Tab-separated table of C-alpha atoms (C1' of nucleotides) in Angstrom:
chain	number	residue	atom	x	y	z
D	1	MET	CA	27.404	20.599	-16.705
D	2	PRO	CA	23.842	20.835	-13.779
D	3	PRO	CA	22.613	17.164	-12.918
D	4	SER	CA	20.393	17.871	-15.338
D	5	THR	CA	17.626	17.069	-13.521
D	6	THR	CA	14.489	16.089	-16.092
D	7	SER	CA	10.614	16.249	-14.622
D	8	GLN	CA	8.053	13.195	-15.405
D	9	LEU	CA	6.375	14.492	-18.046
D	10	GLY	CA	10.277	14.895	-19.568
D	11	HIS	CA	10.884	11.415	-19.572
D	12	LEU	CA	7.330	10.262	-20.148
D	13	LEU	CA	8.053	12.843	-24.053
D	14	LEU	CA	11.551	11.030	-23.956
D	15	GLY	CA	9.494	7.534	-23.773
D	16	LEU	CA	7.038	9.017	-26.670
D	17	LEU	CA	9.750	9.700	-28.509
D	18	HIS	CA	11.281	6.633	-28.467
D	19	GLN	CA	8.980	4.823	-29.863
D	20	GLU	CA	8.435	7.267	-32.688
D	21	PRO	CA	9.810	10.935	-33.451
D	22	GLN	CA	7.329	12.946	-33.927
D	23	SER	CA	5.934	16.630	-33.294
D	24	GLY	CA	5.140	18.645	-30.017
D	25	TYR	CA	1.262	18.896	-31.855
D	26	ASP	CA	1.508	15.165	-32.079
D	27	LEU	CA	1.575	14.531	-28.914
D	28	ARG	CA	-0.483	16.948	-27.397
D	29	ARG	CA	-3.433	14.746	-29.465
D	30	ALA	CA	-1.801	12.583	-28.220
D	31	PHE	CA	-2.741	12.992	-24.478
D	32	ALA	CA	-6.079	14.143	-25.088
D	33	GLU	CA	-7.286	11.071	-27.025
D	34	THR	CA	-5.121	8.321	-25.218
D	35	PRO	CA	-5.778	7.751	-21.588
D	36	LEU	CA	-2.404	9.740	-21.238
D	37	ARG	CA	-5.314	12.363	-20.315
D	38	HIS	CA	-3.798	12.721	-16.435
D	39	PHE	CA	-1.012	15.082	-18.263
D	40	SER	CA	-2.539	18.402	-19.626
D	41	ASP	CA	-2.495	18.607	-22.981
D	42	SER	CA	-2.366	22.008	-22.824
D	43	PRO	CA	0.274	23.871	-25.418
D	44	GLY	CA	1.860	25.517	-22.056
D	45	ALA	CA	2.906	22.118	-20.621
D	46	ILE	CA	4.820	21.088	-23.840
D	47	TYR	CA	6.571	23.108	-25.464
D	48	PRO	CA	8.686	24.148	-22.452
D	49	ALA	CA	8.963	20.903	-22.093
D	50	LEU	CA	10.134	19.880	-25.487
D	51	ARG	CA	12.631	22.886	-25.443
D	52	ARG	CA	14.141	21.782	-22.332
D	53	LEU	CA	14.431	18.570	-23.184
D	54	ARG	CA	16.041	19.773	-26.586
D	55	ALA	CA	18.101	22.984	-23.915
D	56	ALA	CA	19.782	19.561	-22.992
D	57	GLY	CA	20.163	17.867	-25.697
D	58	LEU	CA	18.554	14.982	-25.254
D	59	ILE	CA	16.069	15.590	-28.340
D	60	THR	CA	16.549	16.932	-31.646
D	61	GLY	CA	13.842	18.757	-33.424
D	62	THR	CA	14.048	18.962	-37.537
D	63	LEU	CA	11.673	20.911	-39.630
D	64	ASP	CA	9.120	19.202	-41.772
D	65	ARG	CA	8.572	21.451	-44.477
D	66	THR	CA	5.847	19.119	-45.864
D	67	TYR	CA	3.767	22.066	-46.985
D	68	PRO	CA	6.391	25.457	-46.082
D	69	ARG	CA	3.936	27.791	-44.555
D	70	ARG	CA	3.134	25.538	-42.046
D	71	PRO	CA	5.792	23.222	-40.842
D	72	ARG	CA	6.110	21.474	-38.033
D	73	GLU	CA	9.487	20.144	-35.950
D	74	VAL	CA	9.664	16.837	-35.669
D	75	PHE	CA	11.324	15.612	-32.575
D	76	ARG	CA	13.798	12.191	-31.787
D	77	VAL	CA	15.361	11.389	-28.567
D	78	THR	CA	19.314	11.480	-29.020
D	79	PRO	CA	21.939	9.041	-28.419
D	80	LYS	CA	22.227	11.156	-25.437
D	81	GLY	CA	17.883	11.202	-24.411
D	82	LYS	CA	18.304	7.980	-24.618
D	83	GLY	CA	20.478	7.312	-21.526
D	84	VAL	CA	18.452	9.215	-19.582
D	85	LEU	CA	15.547	7.228	-19.938
D	86	ARG	CA	17.447	4.645	-19.850
D	87	ARG	CA	18.352	5.366	-16.152
D	88	TRP	CA	14.412	6.815	-15.626
D	89	LEU	CA	13.155	3.198	-16.612
D	90	ALA	CA	16.391	0.895	-15.075
D	91	ALA	CA	15.827	2.524	-11.326
D	92	LEU	CA	13.405	0.259	-9.340
D	93	PRO	CA	9.979	1.620	-7.627
D	94	GLN	CA	11.076	2.506	-4.862
D	95	ALA	CA	8.506	2.810	-0.981
D	96	SER	CA	7.622	5.708	-1.199
D	97	ASP	CA	7.330	6.320	-5.552
D	98	LEU	CA	3.819	4.560	-4.091
D	99	GLU	CA	2.594	5.703	-1.912
D	100	ARG	CA	3.046	9.115	-3.622
D	101	ASP	CA	1.577	8.216	-7.454
D	102	VAL	CA	1.450	4.520	-8.343
D	103	GLY	CA	0.169	5.875	-11.599
D	104	ALA	CA	4.002	6.944	-12.832
D	105	LEU	CA	5.134	3.478	-11.319
D	106	VAL	CA	2.851	1.968	-14.108
D	107	LEU	CA	3.441	4.973	-16.710
D	108	ARG	CA	7.310	3.597	-15.973
D	109	PHE	CA	6.518	0.347	-16.204
D	110	VAL	CA	5.036	0.544	-19.900
D	111	PHE	CA	8.236	2.350	-21.662
D	112	ILE	CA	10.015	-0.977	-20.309
D	113	PRO	CA	10.579	-3.722	-22.191
D	114	PRO	CA	10.276	-2.199	-25.608
D	115	VAL	CA	13.074	-0.546	-23.845
D	116	LEU	CA	14.980	-2.707	-21.479
D	117	GLY	CA	13.344	-5.670	-22.557
D	118	ARG	CA	10.506	-7.951	-21.240
D	119	ARG	CA	13.367	-9.246	-18.698
D	120	ALA	CA	13.438	-6.443	-16.903
D	121	GLY	CA	10.527	-5.696	-16.722
D	122	VAL	CA	9.832	-8.253	-15.196
D	123	ARG	CA	12.027	-7.640	-12.532
D	124	TYR	CA	10.691	-4.169	-11.860
D	125	LEU	CA	6.925	-5.225	-10.920
D	126	ALA	CA	8.506	-7.750	-8.770
D	127	GLU	CA	9.891	-5.393	-7.020
D	128	PHE	CA	6.453	-3.365	-7.197
D	129	GLU	CA	4.578	-6.792	-6.087
D	130	ARG	CA	7.581	-6.510	-2.596
D	131	LEU	CA	6.349	-3.651	-1.621
D	132	LEU	CA	3.163	-3.473	-2.737
D	133	LYS	CA	2.468	-6.698	0.409
D	134	ALA	CA	4.277	-4.233	2.100
D	135	HIS	CA	2.142	-1.513	1.738
D	136	ILE	CA	-1.080	-4.030	2.325
D	137	ALA	CA	0.182	-5.285	5.485
D	138	ALA	CA	1.035	-1.000	6.045
D	139	LEU	CA	-2.455	-0.263	6.131
D	140	ARG	CA	-4.522	-3.256	6.788
D	141	ALA	CA	-2.499	-3.028	9.837
D	142	PHE	CA	-3.280	0.521	10.361
D	143	HIS	CA	-7.231	0.243	9.962
D	144	ALA	CA	-7.141	-3.325	12.588
D	145	ALA	CA	-6.058	-0.441	15.069
D	146	ALA	CA	-7.643	2.958	13.526
D	147	ARG	CA	-11.448	0.584	13.374
D	148	GLY	CA	-12.833	2.081	16.259
D	149	ALA	CA	-11.970	5.720	17.050
D	150	MET	CA	-12.261	6.430	13.040
D	151	PRO	CA	-15.752	7.840	11.625
D	152	LEU	CA	-17.420	5.848	9.001
D	153	ALA	CA	-16.102	8.022	5.750
D	154	GLY	CA	-12.769	7.722	7.141
D	155	ARG	CA	-12.713	4.192	7.152
D	156	LEU	CA	-14.256	3.424	3.817
D	157	GLY	CA	-11.327	5.941	2.644
D	158	LEU	CA	-9.466	3.705	3.662
D	159	GLU	CA	-11.258	1.204	2.658
D	160	HIS	CA	-10.407	2.380	-0.391
D	161	GLY	CA	-7.497	2.452	-0.413
D	162	ILE	CA	-7.429	-1.029	0.914
D	163	ALA	CA	-8.903	-2.484	-2.267
D	164	SER	CA	-6.910	-0.830	-5.300
D	165	PHE	CA	-3.433	-1.405	-3.686
D	166	THR	CA	-4.550	-5.432	-3.827
D	167	THR	CA	-6.098	-4.340	-7.724
D	168	HIS	CA	-2.052	-3.234	-8.633
D	169	LEU	CA	-0.966	-6.399	-7.074
D	170	THR	CA	-2.902	-8.643	-9.058
D	171	TRP	CA	-2.284	-6.706	-11.693
D	172	SER	CA	0.458	-7.099	-11.567
D	173	GLN	CA	1.408	-10.901	-10.826
D	174	GLU	CA	-0.870	-11.393	-14.068
D	175	ALA	CA	1.751	-9.410	-16.109
D	176	GLN	CA	4.242	-11.192	-15.080
D	177	VAL	CA	3.005	-13.739	-16.610
D	178	SER	CA	1.845	-12.208	-19.449
D	179	LEU	CA	5.056	-11.323	-20.058
D	180	ARG	CA	7.212	-14.809	-19.099
D	181	ARG	CA	4.537	-16.604	-21.806
D	182	ALA	CA	5.192	-13.932	-24.678
D	183	SER	CA	9.238	-14.294	-23.815
D	184	ARG	CA	8.312	-18.358	-23.681
D	185	ARG	CA	6.897	-18.291	-27.083
D	186	GLU	CA	9.799	-16.240	-28.858
D	187	SER	CA	12.303	-18.800	-27.453
R	1	MET	CA	-10.410	41.028	-3.198
R	2	PRO	CA	-9.095	38.426	-5.881
R	3	PRO	CA	-11.267	35.052	-6.139
R	4	SER	CA	-9.395	34.107	-3.233
R	5	THR	CA	-8.544	30.362	-5.406
R	6	THR	CA	-7.671	27.560	-2.817
R	7	SER	CA	-5.490	25.405	-3.645
R	8	GLN	CA	-6.475	20.664	-2.904
R	9	LEU	CA	-3.488	20.727	-0.208
R	10	GLY	CA	-5.956	24.092	1.018
R	11	HIS	CA	-8.487	22.376	1.352
R	12	LEU	CA	-7.191	18.796	3.236
R	13	LEU	CA	-5.610	21.240	6.153
R	14	LEU	CA	-9.356	23.069	5.872
R	15	GLY	CA	-11.556	19.425	6.033
R	16	LEU	CA	-8.611	18.627	8.573
R	17	LEU	CA	-8.721	21.398	10.800
R	18	HIS	CA	-12.056	21.687	10.609
R	19	GLN	CA	-11.806	18.169	11.978
R	20	GLU	CA	-10.014	19.188	14.838
R	21	PRO	CA	-7.977	22.052	15.200
R	22	GLN	CA	-4.314	22.040	15.819
R	23	SER	CA	-1.096	22.925	14.845
R	24	GLY	CA	1.305	23.503	11.406
R	25	TYR	CA	3.465	20.229	13.625
R	26	ASP	CA	0.055	18.358	13.959
R	27	LEU	CA	-0.539	18.337	10.324
R	28	ARG	CA	2.303	17.415	9.040
R	29	ARG	CA	2.617	14.259	11.171
R	30	ALA	CA	-0.590	13.555	10.446
R	31	PHE	CA	0.235	13.917	6.662
R	32	ALA	CA	3.549	10.959	7.932
R	33	GLU	CA	1.993	8.838	9.906
R	34	THR	CA	-1.570	8.024	8.352
R	35	PRO	CA	-2.112	6.716	5.093
R	36	LEU	CA	-2.173	10.486	3.664
R	37	ARG	CA	0.945	10.535	2.549
R	38	HIS	CA	0.500	11.373	-0.794
R	39	PHE	CA	0.498	14.923	0.306
R	40	SER	CA	4.073	15.490	1.032
R	41	ASP	CA	4.895	16.202	5.315
R	42	SER	CA	7.692	19.084	4.056
R	43	PRO	CA	7.274	22.533	6.234
R	44	GLY	CA	7.738	23.890	3.054
R	45	ALA	CA	4.756	22.938	1.698
R	46	ILE	CA	1.514	22.982	4.775
R	47	TYR	CA	3.014	26.337	6.633
R	48	PRO	CA	2.805	28.571	3.715
R	49	ALA	CA	-0.159	26.982	2.950
R	50	LEU	CA	-1.559	27.781	6.330
R	51	ARG	CA	-0.708	31.352	5.977
R	52	ARG	CA	-2.629	31.525	2.701
R	53	LEU	CA	-5.664	30.516	4.792
R	54	ARG	CA	-4.560	33.248	7.424
R	55	ALA	CA	-4.086	36.190	4.332
R	56	ALA	CA	-7.608	34.309	3.006
R	57	GLY	CA	-9.785	34.495	6.427
R	58	LEU	CA	-10.071	31.422	6.232
R	59	ILE	CA	-8.548	30.822	9.759
R	60	THR	CA	-7.079	31.798	13.297
R	61	GLY	CA	-4.156	30.855	14.415
R	62	THR	CA	-4.006	31.373	18.313
R	63	LEU	CA	-1.103	30.603	20.362
R	64	ASP	CA	-1.090	27.718	23.117
R	65	ARG	CA	1.620	29.714	25.781
R	66	THR	CA	1.429	25.862	27.633
R	67	TYR	CA	5.652	25.865	27.165
R	68	PRO	CA	6.827	29.699	27.449
R	69	ARG	CA	9.183	29.460	25.195
R	70	ARG	CA	8.765	27.061	22.503
R	71	PRO	CA	4.533	28.079	22.024
R	72	ARG	CA	2.628	25.715	19.151
R	73	GLU	CA	-0.054	28.097	17.415
R	74	VAL	CA	-3.438	26.154	16.980
R	75	PHE	CA	-5.463	26.291	13.619
R	76	ARG	CA	-8.945	26.607	13.767
R	77	VAL	CA	-11.319	27.194	10.980
R	78	THR	CA	-13.535	30.748	10.409
R	79	PRO	CA	-17.577	30.784	9.630
R	80	LYS	CA	-16.160	32.318	6.503
R	81	GLY	CA	-13.393	28.801	5.875
R	82	LYS	CA	-16.158	26.885	6.866
R	83	GLY	CA	-18.272	28.008	4.214
R	84	VAL	CA	-14.980	27.448	0.921
R	85	LEU	CA	-15.376	23.856	2.776
R	86	ARG	CA	-18.788	23.594	1.767
R	87	ARG	CA	-18.335	24.705	-1.439
R	88	TRP	CA	-15.528	22.405	-1.577
R	89	LEU	CA	-18.004	19.461	-0.519
R	90	ALA	CA	-20.591	20.247	-2.408
R	91	ALA	CA	-19.723	19.970	-5.365
R	92	LEU	CA	-20.212	17.011	-7.915
R	93	PRO	CA	-17.074	15.003	-9.250
R	94	GLN	CA	-16.464	15.747	-12.664
R	95	ALA	CA	-15.101	13.625	-15.575
R	96	SER	CA	-11.621	15.703	-16.107
R	97	ASP	CA	-11.333	15.233	-11.728
R	98	LEU	CA	-10.918	11.651	-12.764
R	99	GLU	CA	-9.540	11.445	-15.444
R	100	ARG	CA	-6.576	14.003	-13.820
R	101	ASP	CA	-6.238	12.240	-10.540
R	102	VAL	CA	-8.644	9.938	-8.968
R	103	GLY	CA	-7.490	10.384	-5.339
R	104	ALA	CA	-8.272	13.948	-4.788
R	105	LEU	CA	-12.182	12.388	-5.797
R	106	VAL	CA	-11.933	9.790	-2.987
R	107	LEU	CA	-10.353	12.239	0.280
R	108	ARG	CA	-12.601	15.019	-0.825
R	109	PHE	CA	-15.501	12.009	-0.337
R	110	VAL	CA	-13.788	11.351	2.841
R	111	PHE	CA	-14.502	15.035	3.980
R	112	ILE	CA	-18.877	14.802	3.087
R	113	PRO	CA	-20.438	13.303	5.408
R	114	PRO	CA	-19.357	15.443	8.373
R	115	VAL	CA	-19.680	17.856	6.816
R	116	LEU	CA	-22.607	18.343	4.693
R	117	GLY	CA	-24.186	14.923	5.789
R	118	ARG	CA	-24.698	11.242	5.158
R	119	ARG	CA	-26.595	11.957	1.934
R	120	ALA	CA	-24.798	14.017	0.590
R	121	GLY	CA	-22.143	11.283	0.668
R	122	VAL	CA	-24.359	8.921	-1.479
R	123	ARG	CA	-25.619	11.315	-3.627
R	124	TYR	CA	-21.221	12.303	-4.413
R	125	LEU	CA	-20.819	8.899	-4.842
R	126	ALA	CA	-23.795	8.125	-7.354
R	127	GLU	CA	-22.230	10.521	-9.265
R	128	PHE	CA	-18.733	8.969	-8.909
R	129	GLU	CA	-20.389	5.938	-9.810
R	130	ARG	CA	-22.183	6.855	-13.058
R	131	LEU	CA	-18.706	8.414	-14.665
R	132	LEU	CA	-16.921	5.714	-13.879
R	133	LYS	CA	-18.970	3.606	-15.402
R	134	ALA	CA	-18.477	5.872	-19.030
R	135	HIS	CA	-14.834	6.127	-18.379
R	136	ILE	CA	-14.666	2.163	-17.839
R	137	ALA	CA	-17.033	2.041	-21.143
R	138	ALA	CA	-14.443	4.192	-22.797
R	139	LEU	CA	-11.392	2.597	-22.217
R	140	ARG	CA	-12.708	-0.763	-22.495
R	141	ALA	CA	-13.596	0.458	-26.271
R	142	PHE	CA	-10.537	2.236	-26.758
R	143	HIS	CA	-9.129	-1.260	-25.465
R	144	ALA	CA	-10.996	-3.097	-28.324
R	145	ALA	CA	-10.073	-1.042	-30.907
R	146	ALA	CA	-6.375	-0.516	-30.765
R	147	ARG	CA	-5.949	-4.470	-29.079
R	148	GLY	CA	-4.210	-5.678	-32.057
R	149	ALA	CA	-1.466	-2.169	-33.134
R	150	MET	CA	-0.376	-1.966	-29.606
R	151	PRO	CA	2.620	-2.998	-28.145
R	152	LEU	CA	2.028	-6.066	-25.661
R	153	ALA	CA	2.985	-3.426	-21.947
R	154	GLY	CA	0.963	-1.228	-23.465
R	155	ARG	CA	-2.238	-3.483	-23.649
R	156	LEU	CA	-0.769	-4.505	-20.028
R	157	GLY	CA	-0.584	-0.328	-18.866
R	158	LEU	CA	-4.182	-0.392	-20.178
R	159	GLU	CA	-4.999	-2.958	-17.941
R	160	HIS	CA	-4.530	-0.951	-15.602
R	161	GLY	CA	-6.074	1.399	-16.452
R	162	ILE	CA	-9.742	-0.964	-16.442
R	163	ALA	CA	-9.006	-2.745	-13.608
R	164	SER	CA	-8.149	-0.340	-11.718
R	165	PHE	CA	-11.661	2.514	-12.363
R	166	THR	CA	-13.781	-0.499	-11.709
R	167	THR	CA	-12.206	-0.852	-8.441
R	168	HIS	CA	-13.245	1.772	-7.968
R	169	LEU	CA	-16.499	1.416	-9.060
R	170	THR	CA	-16.384	-2.008	-7.151
R	171	TRP	CA	-15.934	0.360	-3.936
R	172	SER	CA	-18.420	2.582	-4.610
R	173	GLN	CA	-21.301	0.873	-4.891
R	174	GLU	CA	-20.274	-0.490	-1.712
R	175	ALA	CA	-19.793	2.786	-0.059
R	176	GLN	CA	-23.085	3.856	-0.715
R	177	VAL	CA	-24.558	0.710	1.394
R	178	SER	CA	-22.511	1.534	4.259
R	179	LEU	CA	-23.720	4.763	4.225
R	180	ARG	CA	-27.857	4.094	3.294
R	181	ARG	CA	-26.803	1.222	6.304
R	182	ALA	CA	-25.435	3.909	8.522
R	183	SER	CA	-28.141	6.243	8.144
R	184	ARG	CA	-30.692	3.516	8.965
R	185	ARG	CA	-29.724	2.230	12.055
R	186	GLU	CA	-30.200	5.890	13.446
R	187	SER	CA	-33.466	6.247	12.011
H	1	DC	C1'	26.058	17.140	27.538
H	2	DC	C1'	24.663	14.778	23.745
H	3	DG	C1'	21.316	12.909	20.606
H	4	DT	C1'	16.763	12.301	18.753
H	5	DG	C1'	12.401	14.627	18.157
H	6	DC	C1'	9.448	18.928	19.274
H	7	DA	C1'	8.123	23.301	15.831
H	8	DT	C1'	8.190	26.454	13.032
H	9	DG	C1'	9.566	29.043	9.764
H	10	DT	C1'	12.836	31.083	4.677
H	11	DA	C1'	14.788	30.426	-0.274
H	12	DA	C1'	15.825	29.076	-4.519
H	13	DT	C1'	14.076	27.180	-7.978
H	14	DT	C1'	11.486	23.995	-10.958
H	15	DC	C1'	7.143	23.517	-12.674
H	16	DG	C1'	2.231	22.833	-14.244
H	17	DT	C1'	-1.420	25.815	-15.664
H	18	DT	C1'	-4.744	28.622	-17.321
H	19	DA	C1'	-5.468	31.905	-20.828
H	20	DC	C1'	-4.148	35.138	-24.037
H	21	DA	C1'	-2.152	35.068	-29.992
H	22	DT	C1'	-0.710	34.367	-34.429
H	23	DG	C1'	-1.705	32.285	-38.781
H	24	DA	C1'	-2.031	28.611	-41.993
H	25	DT	C1'	-5.124	25.310	-44.023
H	26	DT	C1'	-9.038	22.601	-45.570
H	27	DC	C1'	-13.706	21.453	-45.636
H	28	DC	C1'	-18.374	22.858	-46.652
C	1	DG	C1'	-16.316	32.877	-46.924
C	2	DG	C1'	-16.271	30.692	-42.112
C	3	DA	C1'	-15.794	27.354	-38.881
C	4	DA	C1'	-13.322	23.587	-37.455
C	5	DT	C1'	-9.187	21.978	-37.412
C	6	DC	C1'	-3.474	22.277	-37.597
C	7	DA	C1'	0.903	24.237	-34.882
C	8	DT	C1'	3.973	26.823	-32.627
C	9	DG	C1'	3.927	29.279	-29.255
C	10	DT	C1'	4.172	34.090	-24.616
C	11	DA	C1'	3.380	35.960	-20.160
C	12	DA	C1'	1.513	36.317	-15.628
C	13	DC	C1'	0.901	32.880	-11.944
C	14	DG	C1'	0.448	30.418	-8.153
C	15	DA	C1'	2.291	26.452	-6.214
C	16	DA	C1'	5.165	22.524	-4.592
C	17	DT	C1'	10.182	21.080	-3.710
C	18	DT	C1'	13.554	20.767	-1.620
C	19	DA	C1'	17.731	22.709	1.609
C	20	DC	C1'	19.399	24.943	4.704
C	21	DA	C1'	18.313	27.120	9.545
C	22	DT	C1'	16.874	28.137	14.078
C	23	DG	C1'	15.947	26.296	18.719
C	24	DC	C1'	13.716	24.154	23.051
C	25	DA	C1'	12.827	20.348	25.527
C	26	DC	C1'	13.721	15.319	27.429
C	27	DG	C1'	15.553	11.009	27.716
C	28	DG	C1'	20.154	8.606	28.416
DNA sequence: CCGTGCATGTAATTCGTTACATGATTCC
DNA sequence: GGAATCATGTAACGAATTACATGCACGG
C-alpha cells in the first residue's frame, strides 16, 4: 500500500464529514454558501476527491433512499479516516506553510479543538504565533534594507504583507485567550 | 493559434522580466530570497513556465556567453508579451478573485503603477476597496446570523477572515493616499 | 580535491479547473 | 408544462510538485 497521501481538499472533506456525515452535494453547497469559498464548489473537484478518500478507506458512502428515484450518497469518516484526520491536525505549523498559505493554517486550526481538544488548539496557535513573530521580523528587516531601492508599489506590497501578518498575530493571540477562557468556564 | 491563456505564474514572470530581463536562475533566487516565497522556487515550475512563454512568443531568450562553458539564458519581454502583461494589469479585481486569493490581487497591483501608471493603480485599488467593503459586510452578516449555532473554533476562523479583510481594506485606503501623494509631488 | 553554489533541465505523478452531461423533483 | 434546484458524475486539459539528473566554477 502506498503512503496514501491526502490533499488539502481531502483533509478538509475529512474534517467536514467528521463534523457531520453528508453528501457530495451538501459539501458543494457548504463551499458555495459559507466563507469556505476559497475552495471550488465544482463537482469536478469534490466528487473525484470523495472517490479517492473512499478508495483509500478513509470514508464510506451509504445510499439514502428516502427518494428511491433520486438517491443521495451520504459519506462518513471511518476509523482509519479519523486517524488520518488526527495526524493532519496534530502537526504543528511550519515556517514553509506560513510563507505559502496562511489561510490553510487557519483552516486547519478550525478543526483542531473539536477533534483534539482546546489544549491542542492553544498549542497550535502558540507555535503559529512564534512563527509569525519571526516572519514579521524578517519582513521588517527586508523593508528597512530595501527601503530606498524599492519602487513605490513594491514597497506598498511589502507593507501589505507586514500588515497582514501582524493581523494574523493579533488574531492568534486573541484566539488563544478565547480558547483558554472557554476551557476555564467548563472546569 | 489557441486562445493563448497565461497562468498566474506566467503573468508574474512577465512582470518581473519587464522590470528587468534576467535568467531563470535569477527568477528562482528572487522567489527564494524575497517575500515572493508564496511561489515555489523549484526549477520544475519556473523553467517549463518560461518555455511556455517563449513558445507563445511573449518572451525571447538570448544566451549570455560571458562564461562560454556555463552560459546563462537571459529572457526579455517581447512587444506581444508586453501586450499580454498590460491586459492582465488592466483588468479590475473581481469578487471571485477576492474570495479565492487576495494575495494574487495585491501581487497584481504591485506591477500596475510602473506599467500603466499611478492613476491606474488608484483606480484598481478603488475597485478593490469597493469589493472589500461588500465582502466584509457579507462576512459580518454571516457572523451575526450563525453566531449561536457555530462552534467556538469556527467562529474564531470566521473572525480571522473579518480581521484579515479589514486589514486589506485599511491598507488599500492608505495605499491610495500614498499613490496620490507621489503623483502630486511630481506635478 | 571536495563541497557548495551556479545554472539548466526532465519525468512521474497528482490535482484542480472548465465544460459537458444526465435525470429527478419541486414550485409556480 | 417549464424553470430552477437537487444530485451525481465524466472528459480534456493545464499546471504545479517532487524528485531526479547533469555539469561548471570557485573557495579552502
